PDB file of C-alpha atoms in Angstrom:
ATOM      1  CA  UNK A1121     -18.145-131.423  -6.653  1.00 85.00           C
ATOM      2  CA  UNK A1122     -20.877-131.377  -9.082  1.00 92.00           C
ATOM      3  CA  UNK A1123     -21.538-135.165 -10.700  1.00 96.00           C
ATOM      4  CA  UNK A1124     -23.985-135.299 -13.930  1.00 97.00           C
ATOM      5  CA  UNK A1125     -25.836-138.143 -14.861  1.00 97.00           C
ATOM      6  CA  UNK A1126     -27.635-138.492 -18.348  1.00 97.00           C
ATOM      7  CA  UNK A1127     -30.287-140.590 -19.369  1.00 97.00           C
ATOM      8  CA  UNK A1128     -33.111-140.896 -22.252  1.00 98.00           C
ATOM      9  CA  UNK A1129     -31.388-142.143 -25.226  1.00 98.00           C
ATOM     10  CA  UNK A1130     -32.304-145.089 -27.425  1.00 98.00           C
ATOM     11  CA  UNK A1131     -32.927-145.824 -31.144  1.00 98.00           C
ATOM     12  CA  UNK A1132     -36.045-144.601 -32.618  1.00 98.00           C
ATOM     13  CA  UNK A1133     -37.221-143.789 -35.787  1.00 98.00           C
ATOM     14  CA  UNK A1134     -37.612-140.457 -37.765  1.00 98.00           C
ATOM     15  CA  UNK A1135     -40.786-138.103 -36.212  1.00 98.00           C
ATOM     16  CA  UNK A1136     -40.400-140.188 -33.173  1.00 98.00           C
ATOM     17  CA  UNK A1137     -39.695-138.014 -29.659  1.00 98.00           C
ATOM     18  CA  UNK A1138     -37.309-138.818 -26.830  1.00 98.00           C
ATOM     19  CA  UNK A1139     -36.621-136.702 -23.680  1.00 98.00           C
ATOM     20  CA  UNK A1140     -33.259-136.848 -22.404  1.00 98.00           C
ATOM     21  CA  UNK A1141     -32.588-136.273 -18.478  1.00 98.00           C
ATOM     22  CA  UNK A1142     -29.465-134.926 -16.304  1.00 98.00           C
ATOM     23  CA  UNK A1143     -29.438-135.154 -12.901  1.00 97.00           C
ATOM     24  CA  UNK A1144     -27.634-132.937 -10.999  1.00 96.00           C
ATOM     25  CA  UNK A1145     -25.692-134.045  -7.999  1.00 94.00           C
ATOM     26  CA  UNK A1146     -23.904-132.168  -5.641  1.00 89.00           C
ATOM     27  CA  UNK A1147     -25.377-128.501  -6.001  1.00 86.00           C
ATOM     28  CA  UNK A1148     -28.406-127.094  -7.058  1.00 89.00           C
ATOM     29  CA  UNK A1149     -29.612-127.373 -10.720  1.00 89.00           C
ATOM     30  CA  UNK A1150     -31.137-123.629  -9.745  1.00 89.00           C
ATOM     31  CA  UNK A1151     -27.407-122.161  -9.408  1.00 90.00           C
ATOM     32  CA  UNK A1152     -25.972-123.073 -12.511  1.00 94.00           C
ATOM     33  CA  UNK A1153     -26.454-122.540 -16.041  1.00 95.00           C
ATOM     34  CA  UNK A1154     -27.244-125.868 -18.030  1.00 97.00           C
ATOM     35  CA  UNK A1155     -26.324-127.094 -21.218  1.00 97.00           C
ATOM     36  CA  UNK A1156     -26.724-129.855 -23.730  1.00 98.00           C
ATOM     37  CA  UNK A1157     -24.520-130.266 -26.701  1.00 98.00           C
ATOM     38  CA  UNK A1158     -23.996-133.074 -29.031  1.00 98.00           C
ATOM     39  CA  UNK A1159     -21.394-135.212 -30.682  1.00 98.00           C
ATOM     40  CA  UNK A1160     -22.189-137.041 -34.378  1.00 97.00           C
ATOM     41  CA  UNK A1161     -19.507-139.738 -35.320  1.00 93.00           C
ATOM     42  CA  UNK A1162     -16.756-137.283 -36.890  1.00 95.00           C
ATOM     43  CA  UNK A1163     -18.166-134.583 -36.226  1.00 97.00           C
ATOM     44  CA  UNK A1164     -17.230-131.556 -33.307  1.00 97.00           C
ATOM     45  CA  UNK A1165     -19.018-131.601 -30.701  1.00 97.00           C
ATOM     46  CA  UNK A1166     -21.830-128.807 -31.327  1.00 98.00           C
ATOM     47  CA  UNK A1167     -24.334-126.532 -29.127  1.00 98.00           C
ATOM     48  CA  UNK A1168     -27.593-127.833 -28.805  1.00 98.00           C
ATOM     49  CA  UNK A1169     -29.583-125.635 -25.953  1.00 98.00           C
ATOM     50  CA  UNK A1170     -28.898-123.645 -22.236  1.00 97.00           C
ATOM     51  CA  UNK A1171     -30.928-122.670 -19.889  1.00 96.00           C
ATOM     52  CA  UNK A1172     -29.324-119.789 -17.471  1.00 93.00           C
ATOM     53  CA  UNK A1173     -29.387-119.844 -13.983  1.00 90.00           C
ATOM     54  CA  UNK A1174     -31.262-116.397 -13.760  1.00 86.00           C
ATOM     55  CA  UNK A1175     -34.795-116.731 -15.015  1.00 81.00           C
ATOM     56  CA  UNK A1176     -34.178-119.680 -16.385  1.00 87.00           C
ATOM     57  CA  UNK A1177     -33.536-118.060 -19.667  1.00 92.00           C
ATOM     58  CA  UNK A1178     -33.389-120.482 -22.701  1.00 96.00           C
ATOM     59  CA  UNK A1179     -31.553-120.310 -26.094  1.00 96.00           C
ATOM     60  CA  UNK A1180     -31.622-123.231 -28.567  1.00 98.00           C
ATOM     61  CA  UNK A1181     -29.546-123.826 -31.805  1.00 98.00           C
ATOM     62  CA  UNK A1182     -31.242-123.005 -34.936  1.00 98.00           C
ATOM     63  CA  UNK A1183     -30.996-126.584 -35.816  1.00 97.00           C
ATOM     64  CA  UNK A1184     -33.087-127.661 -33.151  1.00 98.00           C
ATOM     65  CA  UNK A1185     -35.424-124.588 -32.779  1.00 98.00           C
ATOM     66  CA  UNK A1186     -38.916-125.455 -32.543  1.00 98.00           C
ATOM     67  CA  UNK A1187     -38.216-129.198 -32.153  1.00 98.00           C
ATOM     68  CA  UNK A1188     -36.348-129.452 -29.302  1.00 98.00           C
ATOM     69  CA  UNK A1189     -36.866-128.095 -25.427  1.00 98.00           C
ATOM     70  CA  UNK A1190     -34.633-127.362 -22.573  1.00 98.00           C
ATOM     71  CA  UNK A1191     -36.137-127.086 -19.017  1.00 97.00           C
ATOM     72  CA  UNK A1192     -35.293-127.444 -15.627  1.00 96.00           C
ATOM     73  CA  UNK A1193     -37.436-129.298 -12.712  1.00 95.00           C
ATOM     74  CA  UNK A1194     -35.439-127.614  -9.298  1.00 93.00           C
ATOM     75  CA  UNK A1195     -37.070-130.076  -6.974  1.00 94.00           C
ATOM     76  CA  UNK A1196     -36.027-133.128  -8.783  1.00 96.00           C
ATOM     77  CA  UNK A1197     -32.085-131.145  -9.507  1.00 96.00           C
ATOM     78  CA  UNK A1198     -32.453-132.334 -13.043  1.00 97.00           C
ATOM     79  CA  UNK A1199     -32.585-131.004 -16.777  1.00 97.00           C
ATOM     80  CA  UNK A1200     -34.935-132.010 -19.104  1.00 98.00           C
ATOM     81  CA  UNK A1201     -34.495-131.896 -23.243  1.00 98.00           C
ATOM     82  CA  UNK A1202     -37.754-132.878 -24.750  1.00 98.00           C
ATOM     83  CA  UNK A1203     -36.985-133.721 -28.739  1.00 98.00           C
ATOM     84  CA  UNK A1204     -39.943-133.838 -30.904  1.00 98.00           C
ATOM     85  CA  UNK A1205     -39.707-134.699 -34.744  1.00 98.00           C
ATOM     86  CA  UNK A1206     -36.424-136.336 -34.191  1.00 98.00           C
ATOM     87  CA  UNK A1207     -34.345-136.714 -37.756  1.00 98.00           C
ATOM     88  CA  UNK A1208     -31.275-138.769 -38.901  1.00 97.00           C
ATOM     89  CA  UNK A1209     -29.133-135.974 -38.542  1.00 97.00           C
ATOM     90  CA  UNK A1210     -29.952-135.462 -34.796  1.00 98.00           C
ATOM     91  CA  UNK A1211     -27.784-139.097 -34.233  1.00 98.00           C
ATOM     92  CA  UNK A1212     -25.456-138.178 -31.737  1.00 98.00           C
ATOM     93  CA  UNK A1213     -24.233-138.589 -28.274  1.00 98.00           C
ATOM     94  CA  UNK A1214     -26.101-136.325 -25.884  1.00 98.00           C
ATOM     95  CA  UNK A1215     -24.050-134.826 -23.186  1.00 98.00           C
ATOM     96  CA  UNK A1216     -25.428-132.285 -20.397  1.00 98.00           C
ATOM     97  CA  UNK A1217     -22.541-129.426 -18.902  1.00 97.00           C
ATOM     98  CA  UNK A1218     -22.986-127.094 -15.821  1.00 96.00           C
ATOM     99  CA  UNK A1219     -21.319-123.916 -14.634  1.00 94.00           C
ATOM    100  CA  UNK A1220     -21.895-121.865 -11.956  1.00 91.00           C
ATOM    101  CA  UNK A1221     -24.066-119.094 -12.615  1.00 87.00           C
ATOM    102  CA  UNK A1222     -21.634-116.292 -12.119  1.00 82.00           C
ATOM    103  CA  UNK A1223     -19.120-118.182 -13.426  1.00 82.00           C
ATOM    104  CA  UNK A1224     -20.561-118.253 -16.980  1.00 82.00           C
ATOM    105  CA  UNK A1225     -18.085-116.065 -19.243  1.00 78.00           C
ATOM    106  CA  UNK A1226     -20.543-115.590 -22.006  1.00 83.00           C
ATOM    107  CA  UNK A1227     -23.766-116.932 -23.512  1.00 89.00           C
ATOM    108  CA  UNK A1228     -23.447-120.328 -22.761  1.00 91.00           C
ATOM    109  CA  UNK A1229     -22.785-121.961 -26.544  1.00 94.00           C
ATOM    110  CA  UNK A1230     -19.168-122.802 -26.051  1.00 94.00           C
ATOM    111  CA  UNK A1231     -18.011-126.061 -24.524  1.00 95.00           C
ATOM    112  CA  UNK A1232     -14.778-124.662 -22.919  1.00 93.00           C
ATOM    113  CA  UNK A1233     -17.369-122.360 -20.829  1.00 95.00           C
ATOM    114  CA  UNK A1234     -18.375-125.099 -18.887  1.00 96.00           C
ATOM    115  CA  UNK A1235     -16.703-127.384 -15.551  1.00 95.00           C
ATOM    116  CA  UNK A1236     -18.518-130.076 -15.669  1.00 96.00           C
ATOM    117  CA  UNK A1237     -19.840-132.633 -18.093  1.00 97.00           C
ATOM    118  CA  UNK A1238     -22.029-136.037 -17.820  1.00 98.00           C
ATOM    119  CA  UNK A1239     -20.627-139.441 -19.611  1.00 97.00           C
ATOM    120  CA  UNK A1240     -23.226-138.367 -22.468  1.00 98.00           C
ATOM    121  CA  UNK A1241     -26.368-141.156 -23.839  1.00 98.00           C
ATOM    122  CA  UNK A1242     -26.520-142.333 -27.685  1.00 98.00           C
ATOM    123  CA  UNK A1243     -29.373-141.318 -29.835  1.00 98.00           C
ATOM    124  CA  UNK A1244     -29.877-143.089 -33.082  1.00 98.00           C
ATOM    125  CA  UNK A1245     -32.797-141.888 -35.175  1.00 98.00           C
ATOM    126  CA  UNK A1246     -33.467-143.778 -38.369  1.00 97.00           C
ATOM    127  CA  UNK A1247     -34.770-142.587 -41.450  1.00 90.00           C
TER     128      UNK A1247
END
């Protein structure tokens, strides 16, 4: 059973930056192909970045490209999202999602293409 645990969020203002953790419990982060999507309030819940299990091979949403960073520390079994020049629209709850690397049905940018999903952390950014 794979358990994820996020952690990083807070309130900060516009330009700010806040990295965002999710440790990995229960397998190896090295095994399985990390995600981090994002819920606003009304909103779907949207891609934000993965980072594949082979190469560690990274794609991030054009809203977030250039600003924001996936990345993956094996010996600590955590993901990393480093977001630089935060902005009121990136208020949203943060949630990390893992599948096992074979297991991944397609690129990664779909929520139903991953088991298993942390309890999420708030980000508030104000303008």
């Amino acid at each position: 059973q794979v358990q994820l645990a996020e952690s990083g969020g807070g309130l900060v203002q516009a330009g700010d930056s806040l990295r965002l953790s999710c440790v990995v419990s229960g397998r190896t982060v090295s095994s399985y192909n990390m995600g981090w999507f994002r819920q606003a309030p009304g909103k779907e819940r949207e891609f934000v970045a993965v980072i594949r299990w082979t190469g560690g091979t990274t794609v991030h949403a054009d809203s977030v490209k250039g600003r924001f960073t996936i990345s993956r520390d094996n010996a600590k079994n955590t993901v990393y999202l480093q977001m630089n020049s935060l902005k009121a629209e990136d208020t949203a709850v943060y949630y990390c999602a893992a599948v096992a690397g074979r297991l991944l049905g397609g690129l990664g940018f779909r929520e139903n293409e991953y088991d298993y999903w942390g309890q999420g952390t708030q980000v508030t950014v104000s303008s």
